[in-house]
PDB file of C-alpha atoms in Angstrom:
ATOM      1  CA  UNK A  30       0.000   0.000   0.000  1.00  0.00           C
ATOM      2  CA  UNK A  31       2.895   2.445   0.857  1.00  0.00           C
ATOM      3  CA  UNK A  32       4.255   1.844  -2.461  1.00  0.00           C
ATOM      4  CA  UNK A  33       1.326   3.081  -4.257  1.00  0.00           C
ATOM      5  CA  UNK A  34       0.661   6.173  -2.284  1.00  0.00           C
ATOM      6  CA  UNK A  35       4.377   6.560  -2.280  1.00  0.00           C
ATOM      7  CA  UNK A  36       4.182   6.731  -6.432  1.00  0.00           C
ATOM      8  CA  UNK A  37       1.783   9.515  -6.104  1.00  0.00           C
ATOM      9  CA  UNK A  38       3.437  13.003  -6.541  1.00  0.00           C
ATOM     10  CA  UNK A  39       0.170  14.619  -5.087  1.00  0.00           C
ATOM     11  CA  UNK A  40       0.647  12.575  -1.779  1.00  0.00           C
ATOM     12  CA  UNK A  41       0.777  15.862   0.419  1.00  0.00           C
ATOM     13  CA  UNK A  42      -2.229  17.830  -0.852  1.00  0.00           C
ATOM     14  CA  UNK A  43      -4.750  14.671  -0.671  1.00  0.00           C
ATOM     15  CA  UNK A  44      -8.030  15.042  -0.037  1.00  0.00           C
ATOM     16  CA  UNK A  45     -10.429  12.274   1.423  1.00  0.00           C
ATOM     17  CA  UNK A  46     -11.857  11.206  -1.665  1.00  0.00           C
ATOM     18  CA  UNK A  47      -8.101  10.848  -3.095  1.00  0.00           C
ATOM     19  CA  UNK A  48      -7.147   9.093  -0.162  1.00  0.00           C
ATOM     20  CA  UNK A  49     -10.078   6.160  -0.603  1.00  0.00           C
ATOM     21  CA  UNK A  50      -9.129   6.099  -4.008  1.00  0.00           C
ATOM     22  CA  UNK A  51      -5.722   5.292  -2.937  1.00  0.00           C
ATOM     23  CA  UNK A  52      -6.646   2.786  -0.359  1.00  0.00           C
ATOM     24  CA  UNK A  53      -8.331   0.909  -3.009  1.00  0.00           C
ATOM     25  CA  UNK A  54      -5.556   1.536  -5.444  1.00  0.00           C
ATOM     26  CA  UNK A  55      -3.366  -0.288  -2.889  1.00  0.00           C
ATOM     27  CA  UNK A  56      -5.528  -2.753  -2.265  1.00  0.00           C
ATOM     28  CA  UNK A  57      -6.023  -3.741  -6.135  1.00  0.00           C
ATOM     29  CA  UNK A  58      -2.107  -3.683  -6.544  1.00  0.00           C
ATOM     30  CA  UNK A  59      -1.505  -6.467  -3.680  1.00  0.00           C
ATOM     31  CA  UNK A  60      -4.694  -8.418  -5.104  1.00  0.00           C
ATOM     32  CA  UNK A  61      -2.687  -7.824  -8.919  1.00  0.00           C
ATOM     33  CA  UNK A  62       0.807  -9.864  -6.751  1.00  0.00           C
ATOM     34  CA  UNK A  63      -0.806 -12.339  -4.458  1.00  0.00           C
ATOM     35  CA  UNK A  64      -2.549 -13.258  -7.105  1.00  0.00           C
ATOM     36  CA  UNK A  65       0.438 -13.131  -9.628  1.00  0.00           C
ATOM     37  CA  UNK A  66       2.471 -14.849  -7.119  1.00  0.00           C
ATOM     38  CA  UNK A  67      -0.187 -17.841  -6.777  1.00  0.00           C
ATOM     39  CA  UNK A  68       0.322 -18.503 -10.191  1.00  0.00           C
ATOM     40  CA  UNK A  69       3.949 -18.406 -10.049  1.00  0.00           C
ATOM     41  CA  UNK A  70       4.282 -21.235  -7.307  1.00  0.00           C
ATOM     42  CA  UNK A  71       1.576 -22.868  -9.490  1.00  0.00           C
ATOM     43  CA  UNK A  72       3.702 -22.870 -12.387  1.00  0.00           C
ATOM     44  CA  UNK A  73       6.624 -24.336  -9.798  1.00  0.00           C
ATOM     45  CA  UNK A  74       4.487 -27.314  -8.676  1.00  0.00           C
ATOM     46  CA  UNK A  75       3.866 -28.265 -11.992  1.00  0.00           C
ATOM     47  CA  UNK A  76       7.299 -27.357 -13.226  1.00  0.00           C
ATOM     48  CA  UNK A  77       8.550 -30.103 -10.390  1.00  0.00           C
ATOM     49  CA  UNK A  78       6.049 -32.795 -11.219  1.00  0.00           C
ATOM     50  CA  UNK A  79       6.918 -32.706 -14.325  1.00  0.00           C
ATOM     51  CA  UNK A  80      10.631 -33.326 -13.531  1.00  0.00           C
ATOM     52  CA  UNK A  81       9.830 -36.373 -11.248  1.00  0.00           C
ATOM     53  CA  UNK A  82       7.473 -37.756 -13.750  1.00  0.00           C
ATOM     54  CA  UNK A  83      10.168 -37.565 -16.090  1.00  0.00           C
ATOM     55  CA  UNK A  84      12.742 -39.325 -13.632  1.00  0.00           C
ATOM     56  CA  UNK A  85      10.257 -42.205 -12.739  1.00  0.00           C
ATOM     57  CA  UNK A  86       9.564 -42.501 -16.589  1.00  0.00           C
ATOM     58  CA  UNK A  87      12.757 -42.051 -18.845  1.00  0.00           C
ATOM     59  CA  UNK A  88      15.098 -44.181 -20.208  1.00  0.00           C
ATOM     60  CA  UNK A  89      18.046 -42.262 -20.790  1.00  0.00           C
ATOM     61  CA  UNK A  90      20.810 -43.296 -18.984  1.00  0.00           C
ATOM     62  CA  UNK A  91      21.538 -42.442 -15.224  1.00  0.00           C
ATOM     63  CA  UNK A  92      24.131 -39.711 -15.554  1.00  0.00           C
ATOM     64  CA  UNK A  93      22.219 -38.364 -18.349  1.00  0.00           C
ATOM     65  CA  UNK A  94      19.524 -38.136 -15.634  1.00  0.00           C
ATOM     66  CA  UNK A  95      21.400 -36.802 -12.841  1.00  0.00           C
ATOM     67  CA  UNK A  96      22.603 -33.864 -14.840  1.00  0.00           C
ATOM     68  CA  UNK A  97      18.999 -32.964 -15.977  1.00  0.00           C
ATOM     69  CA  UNK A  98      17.776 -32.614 -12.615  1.00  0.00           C
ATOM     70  CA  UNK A  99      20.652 -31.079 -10.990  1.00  0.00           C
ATOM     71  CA  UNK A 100      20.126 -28.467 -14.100  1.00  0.00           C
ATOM     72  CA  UNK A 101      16.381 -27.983 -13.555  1.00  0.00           C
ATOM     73  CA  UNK A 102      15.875 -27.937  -9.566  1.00  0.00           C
ATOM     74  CA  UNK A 103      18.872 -25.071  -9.814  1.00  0.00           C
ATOM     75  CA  UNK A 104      17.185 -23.291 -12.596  1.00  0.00           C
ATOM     76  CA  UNK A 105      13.189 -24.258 -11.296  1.00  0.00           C
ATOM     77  CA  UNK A 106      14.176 -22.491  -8.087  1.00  0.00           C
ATOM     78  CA  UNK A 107      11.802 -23.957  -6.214  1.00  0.00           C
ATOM     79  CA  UNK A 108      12.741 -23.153  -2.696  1.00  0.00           C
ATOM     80  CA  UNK A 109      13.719 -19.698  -1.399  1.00  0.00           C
ATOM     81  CA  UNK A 110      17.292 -21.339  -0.391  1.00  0.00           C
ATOM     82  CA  UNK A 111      19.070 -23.738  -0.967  1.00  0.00           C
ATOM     83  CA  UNK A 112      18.352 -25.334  -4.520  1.00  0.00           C
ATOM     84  CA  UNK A 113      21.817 -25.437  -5.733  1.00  0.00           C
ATOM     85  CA  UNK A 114      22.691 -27.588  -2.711  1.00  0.00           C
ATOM     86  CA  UNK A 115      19.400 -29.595  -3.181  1.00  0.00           C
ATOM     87  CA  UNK A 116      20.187 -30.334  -6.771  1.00  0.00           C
ATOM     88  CA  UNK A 117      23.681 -31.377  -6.064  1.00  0.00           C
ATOM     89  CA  UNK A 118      22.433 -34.041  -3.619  1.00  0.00           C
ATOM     90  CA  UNK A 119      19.488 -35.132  -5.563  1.00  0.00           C
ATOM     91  CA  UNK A 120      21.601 -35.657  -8.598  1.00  0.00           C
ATOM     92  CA  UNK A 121      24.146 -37.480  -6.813  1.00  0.00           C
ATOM     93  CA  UNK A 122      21.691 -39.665  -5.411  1.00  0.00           C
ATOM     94  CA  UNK A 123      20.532 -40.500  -8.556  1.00  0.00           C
ATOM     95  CA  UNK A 124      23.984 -41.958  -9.412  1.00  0.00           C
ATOM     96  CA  UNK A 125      24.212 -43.675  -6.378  1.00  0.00           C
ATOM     97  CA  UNK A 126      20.843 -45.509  -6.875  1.00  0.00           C
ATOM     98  CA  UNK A 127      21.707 -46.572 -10.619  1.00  0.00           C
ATOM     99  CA  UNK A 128      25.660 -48.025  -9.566  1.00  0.00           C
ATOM    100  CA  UNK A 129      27.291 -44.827 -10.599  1.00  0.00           C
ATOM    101  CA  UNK A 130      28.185 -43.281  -7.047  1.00  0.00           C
ATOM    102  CA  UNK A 131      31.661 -43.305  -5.528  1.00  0.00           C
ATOM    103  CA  UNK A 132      30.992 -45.315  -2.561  1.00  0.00           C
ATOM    104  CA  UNK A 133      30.899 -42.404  -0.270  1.00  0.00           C
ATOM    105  CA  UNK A 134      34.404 -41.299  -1.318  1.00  0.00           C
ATOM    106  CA  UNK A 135      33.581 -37.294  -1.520  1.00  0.00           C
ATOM    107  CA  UNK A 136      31.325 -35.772  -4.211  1.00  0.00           C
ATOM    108  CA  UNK A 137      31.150 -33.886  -7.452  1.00  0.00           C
ATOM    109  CA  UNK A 138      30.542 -30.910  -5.523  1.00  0.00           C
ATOM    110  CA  UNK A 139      34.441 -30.818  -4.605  1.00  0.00           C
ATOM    111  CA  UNK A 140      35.159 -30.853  -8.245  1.00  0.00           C
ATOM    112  CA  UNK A 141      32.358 -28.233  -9.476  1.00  0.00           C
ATOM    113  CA  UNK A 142      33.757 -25.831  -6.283  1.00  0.00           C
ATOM    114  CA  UNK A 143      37.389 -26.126  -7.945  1.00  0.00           C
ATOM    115  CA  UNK A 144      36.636 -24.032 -10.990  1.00  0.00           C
ATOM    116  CA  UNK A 145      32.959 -22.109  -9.917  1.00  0.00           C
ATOM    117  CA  UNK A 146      33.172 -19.877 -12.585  1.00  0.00           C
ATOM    118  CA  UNK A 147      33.273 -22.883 -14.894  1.00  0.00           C
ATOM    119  CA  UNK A 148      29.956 -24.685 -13.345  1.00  0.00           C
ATOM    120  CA  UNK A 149      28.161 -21.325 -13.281  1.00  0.00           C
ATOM    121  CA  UNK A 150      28.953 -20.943 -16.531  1.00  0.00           C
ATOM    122  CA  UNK A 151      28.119 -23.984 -18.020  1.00  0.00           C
ATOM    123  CA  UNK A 152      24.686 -24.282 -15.746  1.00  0.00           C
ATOM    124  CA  UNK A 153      24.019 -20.282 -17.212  1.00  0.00           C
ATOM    125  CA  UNK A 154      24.790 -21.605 -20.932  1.00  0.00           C
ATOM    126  CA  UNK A 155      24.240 -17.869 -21.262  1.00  0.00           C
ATOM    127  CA  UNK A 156      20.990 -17.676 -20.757  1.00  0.00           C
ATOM    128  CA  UNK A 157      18.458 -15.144 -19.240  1.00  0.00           C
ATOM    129  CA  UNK A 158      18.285 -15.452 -14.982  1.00  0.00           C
ATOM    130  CA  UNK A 159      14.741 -16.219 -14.997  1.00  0.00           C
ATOM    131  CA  UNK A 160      13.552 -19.553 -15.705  1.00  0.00           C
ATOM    132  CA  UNK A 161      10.783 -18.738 -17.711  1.00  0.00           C
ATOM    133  CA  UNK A 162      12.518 -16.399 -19.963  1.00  0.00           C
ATOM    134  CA  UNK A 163      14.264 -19.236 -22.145  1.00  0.00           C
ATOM    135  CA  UNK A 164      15.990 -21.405 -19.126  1.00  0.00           C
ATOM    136  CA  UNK A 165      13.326 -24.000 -19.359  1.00  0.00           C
ATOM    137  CA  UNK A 166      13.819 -25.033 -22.518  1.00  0.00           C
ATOM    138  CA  UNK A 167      17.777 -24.248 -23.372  1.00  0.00           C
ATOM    139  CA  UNK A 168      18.473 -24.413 -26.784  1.00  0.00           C
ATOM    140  CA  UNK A 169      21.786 -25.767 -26.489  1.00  0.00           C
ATOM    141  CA  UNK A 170      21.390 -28.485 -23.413  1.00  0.00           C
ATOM    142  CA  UNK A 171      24.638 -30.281 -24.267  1.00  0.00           C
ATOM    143  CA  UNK A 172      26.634 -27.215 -22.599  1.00  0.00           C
ATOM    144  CA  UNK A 173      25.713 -28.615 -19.293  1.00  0.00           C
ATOM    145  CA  UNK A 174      25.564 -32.180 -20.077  1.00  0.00           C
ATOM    146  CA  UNK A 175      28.895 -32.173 -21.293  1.00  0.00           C
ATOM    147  CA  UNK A 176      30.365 -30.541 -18.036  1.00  0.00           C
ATOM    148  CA  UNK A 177      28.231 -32.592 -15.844  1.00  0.00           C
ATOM    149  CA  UNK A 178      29.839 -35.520 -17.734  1.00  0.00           C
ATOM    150  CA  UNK A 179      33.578 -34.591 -17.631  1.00  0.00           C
ATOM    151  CA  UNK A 180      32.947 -33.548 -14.301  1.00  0.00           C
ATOM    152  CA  UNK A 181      31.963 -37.301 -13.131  1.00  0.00           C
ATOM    153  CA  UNK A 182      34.892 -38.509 -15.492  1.00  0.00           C
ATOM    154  CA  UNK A 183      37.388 -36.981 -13.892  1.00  0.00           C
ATOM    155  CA  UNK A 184      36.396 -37.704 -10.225  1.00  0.00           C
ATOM    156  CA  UNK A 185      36.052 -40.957 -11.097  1.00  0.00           C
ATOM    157  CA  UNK A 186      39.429 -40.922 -12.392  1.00  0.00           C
ATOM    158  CA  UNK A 187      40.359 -39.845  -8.563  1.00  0.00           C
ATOM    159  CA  UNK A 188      38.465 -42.746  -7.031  1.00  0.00           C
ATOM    160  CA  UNK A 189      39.903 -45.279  -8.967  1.00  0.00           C
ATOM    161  CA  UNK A 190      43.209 -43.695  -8.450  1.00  0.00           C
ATOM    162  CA  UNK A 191      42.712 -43.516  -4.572  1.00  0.00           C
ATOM    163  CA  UNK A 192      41.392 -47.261  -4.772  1.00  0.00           C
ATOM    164  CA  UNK A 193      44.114 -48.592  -6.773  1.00  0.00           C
ATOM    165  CA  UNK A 194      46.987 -46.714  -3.751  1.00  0.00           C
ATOM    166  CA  UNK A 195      44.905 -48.290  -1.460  1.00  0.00           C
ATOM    167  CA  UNK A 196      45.089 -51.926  -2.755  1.00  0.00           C
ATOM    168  CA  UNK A 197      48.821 -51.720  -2.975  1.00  0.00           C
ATOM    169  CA  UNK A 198      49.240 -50.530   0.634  1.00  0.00           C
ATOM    170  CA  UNK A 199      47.606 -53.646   1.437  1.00  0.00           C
ATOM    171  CA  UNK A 200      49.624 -55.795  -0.943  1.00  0.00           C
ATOM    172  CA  UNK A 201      52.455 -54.116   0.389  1.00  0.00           C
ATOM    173  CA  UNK A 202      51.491 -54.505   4.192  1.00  0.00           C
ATOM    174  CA  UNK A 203      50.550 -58.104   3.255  1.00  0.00           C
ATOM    175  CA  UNK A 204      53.971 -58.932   1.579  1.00  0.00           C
ATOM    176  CA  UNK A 205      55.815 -57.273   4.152  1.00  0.00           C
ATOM    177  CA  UNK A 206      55.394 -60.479   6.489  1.00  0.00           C
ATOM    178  CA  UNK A 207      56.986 -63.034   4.140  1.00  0.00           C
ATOM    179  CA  UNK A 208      60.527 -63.303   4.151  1.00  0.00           C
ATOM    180  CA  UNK A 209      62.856 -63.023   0.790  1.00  0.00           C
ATOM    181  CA  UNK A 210      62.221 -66.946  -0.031  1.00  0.00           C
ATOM    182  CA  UNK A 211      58.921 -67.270   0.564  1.00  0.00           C
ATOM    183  CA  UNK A 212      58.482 -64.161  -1.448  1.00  0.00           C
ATOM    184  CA  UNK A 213      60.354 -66.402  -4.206  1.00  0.00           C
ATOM    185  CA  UNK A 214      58.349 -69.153  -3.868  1.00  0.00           C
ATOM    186  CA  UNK A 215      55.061 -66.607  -4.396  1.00  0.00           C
ATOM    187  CA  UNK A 216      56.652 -64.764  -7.811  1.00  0.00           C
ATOM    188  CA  UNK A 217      57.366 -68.714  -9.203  1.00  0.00           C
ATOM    189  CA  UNK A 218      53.829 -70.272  -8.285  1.00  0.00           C
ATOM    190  CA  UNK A 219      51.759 -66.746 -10.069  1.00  0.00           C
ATOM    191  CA  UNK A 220      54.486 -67.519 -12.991  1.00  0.00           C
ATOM    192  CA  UNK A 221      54.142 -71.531 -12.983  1.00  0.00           C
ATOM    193  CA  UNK A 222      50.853 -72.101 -11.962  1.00  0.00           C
ATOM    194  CA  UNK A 223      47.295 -71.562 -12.609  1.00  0.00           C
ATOM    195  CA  UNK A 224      45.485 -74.312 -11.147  1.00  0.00           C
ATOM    196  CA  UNK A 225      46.061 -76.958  -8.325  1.00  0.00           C
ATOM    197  CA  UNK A 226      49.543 -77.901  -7.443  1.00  0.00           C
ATOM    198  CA  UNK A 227      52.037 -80.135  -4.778  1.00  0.00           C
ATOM    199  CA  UNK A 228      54.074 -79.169  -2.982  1.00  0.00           C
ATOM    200  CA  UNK A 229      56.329 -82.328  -4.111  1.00  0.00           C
ATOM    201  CA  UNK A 230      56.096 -80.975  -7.844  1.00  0.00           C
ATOM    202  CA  UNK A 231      57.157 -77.645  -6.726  1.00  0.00           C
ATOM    203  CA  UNK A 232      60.240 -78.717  -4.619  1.00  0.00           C
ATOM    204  CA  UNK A 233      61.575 -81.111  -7.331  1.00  0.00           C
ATOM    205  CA  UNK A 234      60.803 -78.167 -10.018  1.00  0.00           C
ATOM    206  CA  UNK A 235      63.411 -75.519  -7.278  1.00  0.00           C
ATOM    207  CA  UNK A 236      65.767 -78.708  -5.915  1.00  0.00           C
ATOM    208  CA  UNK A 237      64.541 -77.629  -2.584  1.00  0.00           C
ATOM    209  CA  UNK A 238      62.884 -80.246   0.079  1.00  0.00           C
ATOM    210  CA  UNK A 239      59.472 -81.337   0.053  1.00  0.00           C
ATOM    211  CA  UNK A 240      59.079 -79.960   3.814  1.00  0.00           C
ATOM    212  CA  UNK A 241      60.856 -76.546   3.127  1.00  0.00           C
ATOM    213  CA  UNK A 242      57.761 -75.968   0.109  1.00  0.00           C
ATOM    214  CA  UNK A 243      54.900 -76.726   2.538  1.00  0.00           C
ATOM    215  CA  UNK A 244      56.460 -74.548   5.675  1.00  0.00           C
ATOM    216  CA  UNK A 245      56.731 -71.970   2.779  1.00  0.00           C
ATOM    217  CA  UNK A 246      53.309 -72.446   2.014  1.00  0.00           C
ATOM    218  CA  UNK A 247      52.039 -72.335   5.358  1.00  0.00           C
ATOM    219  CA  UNK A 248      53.665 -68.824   5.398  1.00  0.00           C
ATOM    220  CA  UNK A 249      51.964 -67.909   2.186  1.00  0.00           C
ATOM    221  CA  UNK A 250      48.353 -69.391   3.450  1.00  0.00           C
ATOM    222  CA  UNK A 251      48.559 -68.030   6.610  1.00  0.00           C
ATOM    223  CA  UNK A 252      48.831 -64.377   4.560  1.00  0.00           C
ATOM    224  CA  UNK A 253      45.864 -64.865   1.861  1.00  0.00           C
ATOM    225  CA  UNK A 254      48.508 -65.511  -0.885  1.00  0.00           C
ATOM    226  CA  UNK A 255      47.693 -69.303  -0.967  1.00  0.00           C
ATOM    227  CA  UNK A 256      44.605 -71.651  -0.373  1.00  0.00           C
ATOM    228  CA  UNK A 257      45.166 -75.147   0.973  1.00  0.00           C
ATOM    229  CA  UNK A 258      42.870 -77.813  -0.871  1.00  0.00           C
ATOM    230  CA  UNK A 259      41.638 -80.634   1.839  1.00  0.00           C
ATOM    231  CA  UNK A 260      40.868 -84.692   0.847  1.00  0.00           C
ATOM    232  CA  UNK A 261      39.540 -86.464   3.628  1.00  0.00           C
ATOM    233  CA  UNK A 262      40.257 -83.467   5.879  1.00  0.00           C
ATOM    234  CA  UNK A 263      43.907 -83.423   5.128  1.00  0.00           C
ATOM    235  CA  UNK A 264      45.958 -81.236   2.520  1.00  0.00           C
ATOM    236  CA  UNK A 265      46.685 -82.732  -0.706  1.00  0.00           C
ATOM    237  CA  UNK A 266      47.313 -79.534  -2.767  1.00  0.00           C
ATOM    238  CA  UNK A 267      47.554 -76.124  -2.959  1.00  0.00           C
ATOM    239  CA  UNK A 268      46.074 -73.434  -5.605  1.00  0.00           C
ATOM    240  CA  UNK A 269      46.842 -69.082  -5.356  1.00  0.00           C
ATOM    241  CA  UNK A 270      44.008 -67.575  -3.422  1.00  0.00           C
ATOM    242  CA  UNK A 271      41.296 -64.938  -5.430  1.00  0.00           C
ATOM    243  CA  UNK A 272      43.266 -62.402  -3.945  1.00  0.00           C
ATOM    244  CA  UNK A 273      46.922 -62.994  -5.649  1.00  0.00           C
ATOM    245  CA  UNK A 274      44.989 -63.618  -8.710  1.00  0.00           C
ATOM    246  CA  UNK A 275      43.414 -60.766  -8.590  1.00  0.00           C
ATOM    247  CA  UNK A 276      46.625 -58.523  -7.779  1.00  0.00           C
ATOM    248  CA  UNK A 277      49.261 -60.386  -9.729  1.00  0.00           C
ATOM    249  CA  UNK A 278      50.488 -57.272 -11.525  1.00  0.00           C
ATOM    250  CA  UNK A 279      50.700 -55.507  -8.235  1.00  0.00           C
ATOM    251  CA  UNK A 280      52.277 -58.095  -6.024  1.00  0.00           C
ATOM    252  CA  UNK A 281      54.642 -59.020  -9.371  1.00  0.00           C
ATOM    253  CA  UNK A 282      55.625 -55.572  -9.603  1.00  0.00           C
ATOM    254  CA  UNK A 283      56.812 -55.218  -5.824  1.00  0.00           C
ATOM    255  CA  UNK A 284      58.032 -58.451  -5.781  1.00  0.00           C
ATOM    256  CA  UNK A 285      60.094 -57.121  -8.773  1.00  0.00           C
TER     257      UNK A 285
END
């Protein structure tokens, strides 16, 4: 109401009839936005439900999804505060759910902070502020997608490189109990052997005694490098446990 009679450059000689007219002048102007802004947080509802139709009905793929609805919750605006925060969680939830999270290893968010000019950017694909003024439907969508994209490329790069340090601090911790022989014996069974072997076979194939092989081994079973195979409840041969076989490039390489 003050704004209107504030507008009016006669404010200071008004007489009564002026001021009714400007009571209901004020009165029709705050109708004219409550009833402008009704429509507005209509518009928002529906704006939403569309988005969560479209996530419950799609198939493109996950990442494709997560980077349309971080895009439109920051550009819907659908809470006062907050929405960029909101989108970043809701779109890394999305990867989680779909197999494409990083196993609560940090966030894209640390990689969109690095350069923010760069995510504002690419979210802004220089378009106008207001989401109904061309941000709803972007001409050129790909902008963002392709950010969104590299962005999740490289962190993933930084998980797996994290992972992989990790693994060979434990093949490392591992091989630090096993003495230079038995270490020997490990690097000639991943080189020699793929299946089942005895630890006869071995000690005629190194000239070394039967018993010297299987105290070896017990050294290698007793730290996940080697799996004893039972017959009747006693051992009869040996194979490389899951784990060398799944490290043999690793252990091989600090063997080395």
């Amino acid at each position: 109401m003050d704004e209107v009679i504030e507008r009016d450059e006669r404010k200071h000689y008004l007489k009564p009839e002026q001021e009714v007219r400007n009571y209901f002048l004020a009165l029709n102007f705050l109708e004219e936005k409550v009833s402008k802004k009704e429509k507005f947080s209509q518009k928002l509802i529906l704006d939403v439900q569309k988005l969560v139709e479209y996530v419950n009905t799609t198939d493109d793929h996950p990442l494709i999804v997560a980077a349309v609805v971080h895009y439109q919750l920051v550009t819907i605006h659908p809470f006062e505060d907050g929405n960029g925060r909101t989108a970043r969680l809701l779109s890394g939830y999305i990867m989680d759910l779909n197999g494409y999270g990083f196993n609560g290893i940090g966030s894209l968010e640390e990689y969109f902070a690095y350069d923010i000019d760069e995510y504002y950017e690419s979210i802004q694909m220089g378009l106008p502020a207001l989401y109904y003024s061309g941000r709803e439907n972007p001409p050129h969508p790909e902008i963002w997608i392709h950010y969104f994209l590299r962005m999740v490329k490289l962190y993933s790069g930084k998980i797996c490189d994290l992972q992989l340090a990790s693994e060979e601090e434990d093949i490392a911790g591992s091989l630090s109990f096993l003495k230079g022989r038995e270490k020997e014996l490990l690097q000639f069974l991943i080189k020699n052997y793929r299946g089942e072997f005895t630890p006869i076979e071995v000690s005629r194939e190194l000239s070394v005694t039967n018993k010297t092989i299987i105290n070896r081994l017990a050294v290698l079973v007793k730290n996940g490098f080697a799996v004893p195979i039972l017959v009747n409840e006693r051992i009869r041969s040996y194979e490389l446990s899951e784990f060398t076989r799944d490290h043999e490039k690793e252990i091989m390489k600090i063997i080395s």
